[in-house]
């Protein structure tokens, strides 16, 4: 065999090997949403959609560690038409609106007509994620089948609890119905802090049926989360109520005088001004006006008062880490993150964000210290922390 022919065969074998390596996990179709629906009808398959955002940490972990696995690819490729959409771009924006997706990642299983057969969210290990696919195909386990039973009046406690665990962090009318039903069937002494967390999330105003549960079970909830956190939550709902009356969606502007006048009644002047800046920042984020967002947050935390919420400081630092690369913005975020840690204590999340900020500003020594702290704290809680591991690896190479 001559050298030229041997080289050609080697290239072919190498190409086949690389092709096999690249396609061992889930194969995601690069098609429009409508094309996927047409494909699903033609092939009589469900569509699996990974609804993600670029800044979502669990989304990145699933894409890196679970989707590429051979076992996962074998199952999903043989049974579903797979696709992934950034919920802040292109078709993803319409999908997020259509299915009211507000937490990431969300996993949608749809039929060819776009009906939700099953959904879930969060991080999974290999076995759990395959089991999720199996549940999507089982009418006794998928949301469509369970929803039909619920809507037909079935309030069996096991059914309600199963639906509750599937929908507790979803934001739609049916999820609200399920959460209300769940709190109807469990006793006060059975309510956990996690239950309260899922109850409080996504409550938009005082008209929400979930808000009525918060008020009716005030004593239990105060006992679980403390008076300070409970009052803070009630204040946030009252702020949202005032905002609804002060905001014009057509002009996308707030009647600032009315907002301040009403919120000062229960917050005081300083906190009312901070609440106004928060609302303006949220509007800027929704409109992807990141320059305005940076200016508003910088003004809000130019002087950090003793009343500044450590969670708000952390969230600002976390967003700056994902949105900005300029040293000035990153240095501000470091100050806020450190102050948040000082006030609320070290967690694997805030130390990881601080590590990422230090790395971006070129301070690799401090970045490594914080990344190692983050990994240690997550191990103590038994939580996987690949982002911290990746940071450490990149900083020690």
mmCIF file of C-alpha atoms in Angstrom, residues 128-362:
data_model
loop_
_atom_site.group_PDB
_atom_site.id
_atom_site.type_symbol
_atom_site.label_atom_id
_atom_site.label_comp_id
_atom_site.label_asym_id
_atom_site.label_seq_id
_atom_site.Cartn_x
_atom_site.Cartn_y
_atom_site.Cartn_z
ATOM 1 C CA UNK A 128 -32.955 11.168 36.055
ATOM 2 C CA UNK A 129 -32.878 12.803 32.646
ATOM 3 C CA UNK A 130 -33.603 9.540 30.841
ATOM 4 C CA UNK A 131 -36.429 8.906 33.325
ATOM 5 C CA UNK A 132 -37.783 12.365 32.453
ATOM 6 C CA UNK A 133 -38.001 11.302 28.808
ATOM 7 C CA UNK A 134 -39.759 8.076 29.795
ATOM 8 C CA UNK A 135 -42.279 10.023 31.890
ATOM 9 C CA UNK A 136 -43.025 12.303 28.932
ATOM 10 C CA UNK A 137 -44.172 9.274 26.937
ATOM 11 C CA UNK A 138 -46.280 7.766 29.736
ATOM 12 C CA UNK A 139 -49.884 9.085 29.982
ATOM 13 C CA UNK A 140 -49.952 8.060 33.646
ATOM 14 C CA UNK A 141 -46.917 10.226 34.391
ATOM 15 C CA UNK A 142 -46.848 13.094 31.901
ATOM 16 C CA UNK A 143 -48.462 16.430 32.651
ATOM 17 C CA UNK A 144 -51.088 16.148 29.923
ATOM 18 C CA UNK A 145 -52.452 12.881 31.348
ATOM 19 C CA UNK A 146 -52.310 14.095 34.948
ATOM 20 C CA UNK A 147 -53.847 17.440 33.987
ATOM 21 C CA UNK A 148 -56.818 15.704 32.361
ATOM 22 C CA UNK A 149 -57.505 13.824 35.593
ATOM 23 C CA UNK A 150 -57.157 17.003 37.668
ATOM 24 C CA UNK A 151 -59.409 19.052 35.381
ATOM 25 C CA UNK A 152 -62.029 16.287 35.587
ATOM 26 C CA UNK A 153 -62.188 16.791 39.354
ATOM 27 C CA UNK A 154 -59.696 14.220 40.623
ATOM 28 C CA UNK A 155 -58.147 15.587 43.819
ATOM 29 C CA UNK A 156 -56.457 12.425 45.033
ATOM 30 C CA UNK A 157 -53.571 13.518 47.248
ATOM 31 C CA UNK A 158 -50.972 11.504 45.307
ATOM 32 C CA UNK A 159 -52.113 13.095 42.020
ATOM 33 C CA UNK A 160 -52.057 16.617 43.477
ATOM 34 C CA UNK A 161 -48.632 16.083 45.036
ATOM 35 C CA UNK A 162 -47.197 14.676 41.796
ATOM 36 C CA UNK A 163 -48.497 17.631 39.795
ATOM 37 C CA UNK A 164 -47.297 20.021 42.488
ATOM 38 C CA UNK A 165 -43.743 18.667 42.294
ATOM 39 C CA UNK A 166 -43.801 19.036 38.507
ATOM 40 C CA UNK A 167 -45.300 22.534 38.421
ATOM 41 C CA UNK A 168 -44.270 24.237 41.662
ATOM 42 C CA UNK A 169 -41.839 26.576 39.916
ATOM 43 C CA UNK A 170 -43.975 27.200 36.821
ATOM 44 C CA UNK A 171 -45.927 30.386 36.215
ATOM 45 C CA UNK A 172 -49.329 29.796 34.622
ATOM 46 C CA UNK A 173 -52.971 29.501 35.620
ATOM 47 C CA UNK A 174 -52.955 25.709 35.824
ATOM 48 C CA UNK A 175 -49.831 25.661 37.978
ATOM 49 C CA UNK A 176 -51.519 28.165 40.320
ATOM 50 C CA UNK A 177 -54.582 25.886 40.560
ATOM 51 C CA UNK A 178 -52.387 22.929 41.462
ATOM 52 C CA UNK A 179 -50.441 24.887 44.095
ATOM 53 C CA UNK A 180 -53.701 26.097 45.684
ATOM 54 C CA UNK A 181 -55.017 22.503 45.708
ATOM 55 C CA UNK A 182 -51.778 21.295 47.301
ATOM 56 C CA UNK A 183 -52.034 23.764 50.165
ATOM 57 C CA UNK A 184 -55.674 22.741 50.616
ATOM 58 C CA UNK A 185 -54.799 19.089 51.240
ATOM 59 C CA UNK A 186 -51.700 19.365 53.428
ATOM 60 C CA UNK A 187 -51.785 20.185 57.110
ATOM 61 C CA UNK A 188 -50.069 23.293 58.445
ATOM 62 C CA UNK A 189 -47.461 21.227 60.279
ATOM 63 C CA UNK A 190 -46.544 19.486 56.996
ATOM 64 C CA UNK A 191 -45.661 22.725 55.194
ATOM 65 C CA UNK A 192 -41.927 23.034 54.619
ATOM 66 C CA UNK A 193 -39.655 25.960 53.865
ATOM 67 C CA UNK A 194 -39.315 24.654 50.287
ATOM 68 C CA UNK A 195 -43.108 24.705 49.976
ATOM 69 C CA UNK A 196 -43.119 28.340 51.046
ATOM 70 C CA UNK A 197 -40.392 29.134 48.514
ATOM 71 C CA UNK A 198 -42.449 27.651 45.662
ATOM 72 C CA UNK A 199 -45.556 29.459 46.940
ATOM 73 C CA UNK A 200 -43.912 32.883 46.997
ATOM 74 C CA UNK A 201 -42.206 32.712 43.605
ATOM 75 C CA UNK A 202 -43.962 34.376 40.658
ATOM 76 C CA UNK A 203 -46.707 36.035 42.758
ATOM 77 C CA UNK A 204 -47.272 39.190 40.738
ATOM 78 C CA UNK A 205 -49.857 41.058 42.797
ATOM 79 C CA UNK A 206 -52.342 40.826 45.670
ATOM 80 C CA UNK A 207 -55.018 39.411 43.322
ATOM 81 C CA UNK A 208 -53.101 36.145 42.952
ATOM 82 C CA UNK A 209 -54.803 33.093 44.546
ATOM 83 C CA UNK A 210 -51.380 32.165 45.922
ATOM 84 C CA UNK A 211 -51.173 35.511 47.730
ATOM 85 C CA UNK A 212 -54.408 34.665 49.550
ATOM 86 C CA UNK A 213 -52.739 31.487 50.852
ATOM 87 C CA UNK A 214 -49.798 33.576 52.078
ATOM 88 C CA UNK A 215 -52.188 35.781 54.056
ATOM 89 C CA UNK A 216 -54.336 32.904 55.330
ATOM 90 C CA UNK A 217 -51.300 30.935 56.519
ATOM 91 C CA UNK A 218 -49.348 33.949 57.740
ATOM 92 C CA UNK A 219 -48.512 32.471 61.134
ATOM 93 C CA UNK A 220 -47.110 29.233 59.652
ATOM 94 C CA UNK A 221 -45.124 31.049 56.957
ATOM 95 C CA UNK A 222 -43.716 33.607 59.405
ATOM 96 C CA UNK A 223 -42.568 30.714 61.560
ATOM 97 C CA UNK A 224 -40.729 29.119 58.658
ATOM 98 C CA UNK A 225 -39.070 32.134 57.028
ATOM 99 C CA UNK A 226 -39.028 34.697 59.857
ATOM 100 C CA UNK A 227 -40.790 38.012 60.362
ATOM 101 C CA UNK A 228 -38.224 40.047 58.425
ATOM 102 C CA UNK A 229 -38.432 37.951 55.248
ATOM 103 C CA UNK A 230 -42.225 37.760 55.477
ATOM 104 C CA UNK A 231 -42.544 41.552 55.763
ATOM 105 C CA UNK A 232 -40.089 42.000 52.898
ATOM 106 C CA UNK A 233 -42.233 39.745 50.718
ATOM 107 C CA UNK A 234 -45.454 41.602 51.572
ATOM 108 C CA UNK A 235 -43.697 44.897 50.820
ATOM 109 C CA UNK A 236 -42.665 43.539 47.410
ATOM 110 C CA UNK A 237 -46.265 42.626 46.572
ATOM 111 C CA UNK A 238 -47.447 46.067 47.621
ATOM 112 C CA UNK A 239 -44.711 47.615 45.443
ATOM 113 C CA UNK A 240 -45.913 45.532 42.476
ATOM 114 C CA UNK A 241 -49.497 46.684 43.089
ATOM 115 C CA UNK A 242 -48.388 50.334 43.036
ATOM 116 C CA UNK A 243 -46.252 49.711 39.959
ATOM 117 C CA UNK A 244 -49.228 48.283 38.027
ATOM 118 C CA UNK A 245 -51.135 51.507 38.672
ATOM 119 C CA UNK A 246 -48.155 53.730 37.866
ATOM 120 C CA UNK A 247 -46.787 52.074 34.710
ATOM 121 C CA UNK A 248 -47.975 52.789 31.185
ATOM 122 C CA UNK A 249 -47.122 49.747 28.987
ATOM 123 C CA UNK A 250 -47.656 51.766 25.817
ATOM 124 C CA UNK A 251 -45.052 54.408 26.600
ATOM 125 C CA UNK A 252 -43.056 52.032 28.848
ATOM 126 C CA UNK A 253 -42.767 54.807 31.420
ATOM 127 C CA UNK A 254 -43.524 55.047 35.135
ATOM 128 C CA UNK A 255 -45.457 57.860 36.767
ATOM 129 C CA UNK A 256 -42.594 58.387 39.196
ATOM 130 C CA UNK A 257 -44.391 60.922 41.401
ATOM 131 C CA UNK A 258 -47.348 58.604 41.950
ATOM 132 C CA UNK A 259 -45.071 55.602 42.543
ATOM 133 C CA UNK A 260 -42.998 57.446 45.165
ATOM 134 C CA UNK A 261 -46.028 58.985 46.848
ATOM 135 C CA UNK A 262 -47.739 55.602 47.314
ATOM 136 C CA UNK A 263 -44.681 53.519 48.230
ATOM 137 C CA UNK A 264 -43.425 56.075 50.753
ATOM 138 C CA UNK A 265 -46.540 55.321 52.820
ATOM 139 C CA UNK A 266 -45.236 51.866 53.744
ATOM 140 C CA UNK A 267 -41.527 52.011 52.839
ATOM 141 C CA UNK A 268 -40.366 55.482 53.779
ATOM 142 C CA UNK A 269 -38.541 57.881 51.430
ATOM 143 C CA UNK A 270 -35.186 56.098 51.110
ATOM 144 C CA UNK A 271 -36.602 52.627 50.425
ATOM 145 C CA UNK A 272 -39.265 54.046 48.097
ATOM 146 C CA UNK A 273 -36.553 55.666 45.962
ATOM 147 C CA UNK A 274 -34.632 52.367 45.920
ATOM 148 C CA UNK A 275 -37.803 50.531 44.856
ATOM 149 C CA UNK A 276 -38.308 52.993 42.005
ATOM 150 C CA UNK A 277 -34.759 52.435 40.773
ATOM 151 C CA UNK A 278 -35.333 48.665 40.967
ATOM 152 C CA UNK A 279 -38.435 48.939 38.813
ATOM 153 C CA UNK A 280 -36.652 51.139 36.267
ATOM 154 C CA UNK A 281 -33.775 48.645 36.180
ATOM 155 C CA UNK A 282 -36.186 45.760 35.563
ATOM 156 C CA UNK A 283 -37.799 47.644 32.675
ATOM 157 C CA UNK A 284 -34.368 48.293 31.170
ATOM 158 C CA UNK A 285 -33.522 44.580 31.462
ATOM 159 C CA UNK A 286 -36.792 43.524 29.824
ATOM 160 C CA UNK A 287 -36.075 45.920 26.957
ATOM 161 C CA UNK A 288 -32.460 44.693 26.787
ATOM 162 C CA UNK A 289 -31.321 48.272 27.345
ATOM 163 C CA UNK A 290 -28.212 47.182 29.206
ATOM 164 C CA UNK A 291 -26.578 50.605 29.119
ATOM 165 C CA UNK A 292 -29.525 52.141 31.006
ATOM 166 C CA UNK A 293 -29.571 49.157 33.350
ATOM 167 C CA UNK A 294 -25.899 49.676 34.191
ATOM 168 C CA UNK A 295 -26.484 53.369 34.874
ATOM 169 C CA UNK A 296 -29.550 52.771 37.080
ATOM 170 C CA UNK A 297 -27.927 50.057 39.208
ATOM 171 C CA UNK A 298 -24.724 52.080 39.531
ATOM 172 C CA UNK A 299 -26.775 55.018 40.798
ATOM 173 C CA UNK A 300 -28.756 52.797 43.186
ATOM 174 C CA UNK A 301 -25.670 51.348 44.841
ATOM 175 C CA UNK A 302 -23.358 54.348 44.477
ATOM 176 C CA UNK A 303 -23.555 54.638 48.242
ATOM 177 C CA UNK A 304 -24.481 51.346 49.912
ATOM 178 C CA UNK A 305 -26.778 52.143 52.811
ATOM 179 C CA UNK A 306 -27.067 50.026 55.940
ATOM 180 C CA UNK A 307 -30.573 49.055 54.764
ATOM 181 C CA UNK A 308 -29.428 47.764 51.363
ATOM 182 C CA UNK A 309 -30.722 44.247 50.763
ATOM 183 C CA UNK A 310 -27.771 41.807 50.489
ATOM 184 C CA UNK A 311 -29.729 39.680 47.994
ATOM 185 C CA UNK A 312 -30.270 42.709 45.752
ATOM 186 C CA UNK A 313 -26.556 43.485 45.945
ATOM 187 C CA UNK A 314 -25.711 39.912 44.979
ATOM 188 C CA UNK A 315 -28.205 39.844 42.100
ATOM 189 C CA UNK A 316 -26.746 43.092 40.732
ATOM 190 C CA UNK A 317 -23.217 41.660 40.942
ATOM 191 C CA UNK A 318 -24.342 38.387 39.335
ATOM 192 C CA UNK A 319 -26.013 40.186 36.418
ATOM 193 C CA UNK A 320 -23.035 42.483 35.887
ATOM 194 C CA UNK A 321 -20.806 39.401 35.679
ATOM 195 C CA UNK A 322 -22.865 38.019 32.774
ATOM 196 C CA UNK A 323 -23.700 41.263 31.019
ATOM 197 C CA UNK A 324 -20.516 43.331 31.113
ATOM 198 C CA UNK A 325 -16.809 43.004 30.398
ATOM 199 C CA UNK A 326 -15.546 46.546 30.998
ATOM 200 C CA UNK A 327 -13.310 46.834 34.098
ATOM 201 C CA UNK A 328 -15.241 49.758 35.613
ATOM 202 C CA UNK A 329 -18.533 47.834 35.770
ATOM 203 C CA UNK A 330 -16.840 44.665 36.988
ATOM 204 C CA UNK A 331 -15.069 46.496 39.822
ATOM 205 C CA UNK A 332 -18.407 47.906 40.994
ATOM 206 C CA UNK A 333 -19.856 44.385 40.943
ATOM 207 C CA UNK A 334 -16.963 43.107 43.074
ATOM 208 C CA UNK A 335 -17.725 45.747 45.722
ATOM 209 C CA UNK A 336 -21.424 44.775 45.769
ATOM 210 C CA UNK A 337 -20.698 41.055 45.882
ATOM 211 C CA UNK A 338 -18.236 41.453 48.757
ATOM 212 C CA UNK A 339 -20.714 43.603 50.679
ATOM 213 C CA UNK A 340 -23.464 41.042 50.097
ATOM 214 C CA UNK A 341 -21.200 38.287 51.449
ATOM 215 C CA UNK A 342 -20.277 40.451 54.440
ATOM 216 C CA UNK A 343 -23.958 40.941 55.301
ATOM 217 C CA UNK A 344 -25.413 37.532 54.546
ATOM 218 C CA UNK A 345 -22.471 35.132 54.783
ATOM 219 C CA UNK A 346 -20.572 33.019 52.257
ATOM 220 C CA UNK A 347 -22.468 30.622 49.990
ATOM 221 C CA UNK A 348 -21.253 28.544 47.082
ATOM 222 C CA UNK A 349 -23.227 30.856 44.757
ATOM 223 C CA UNK A 350 -21.901 34.230 45.912
ATOM 224 C CA UNK A 351 -18.297 33.064 46.240
ATOM 225 C CA UNK A 352 -18.514 31.549 42.732
ATOM 226 C CA UNK A 353 -19.758 34.852 41.324
ATOM 227 C CA UNK A 354 -17.000 36.743 43.134
ATOM 228 C CA UNK A 355 -14.441 34.316 41.702
ATOM 229 C CA UNK A 356 -15.752 34.874 38.179
ATOM 230 C CA UNK A 357 -15.614 38.653 38.638
ATOM 231 C CA UNK A 358 -12.043 38.524 39.934
ATOM 232 C CA UNK A 359 -11.050 36.367 36.965
ATOM 233 C CA UNK A 360 -12.568 38.822 34.498
ATOM 234 C CA UNK A 361 -10.635 41.703 36.060
ATOM 235 C CA UNK A 362 -7.393 39.717 35.874
#
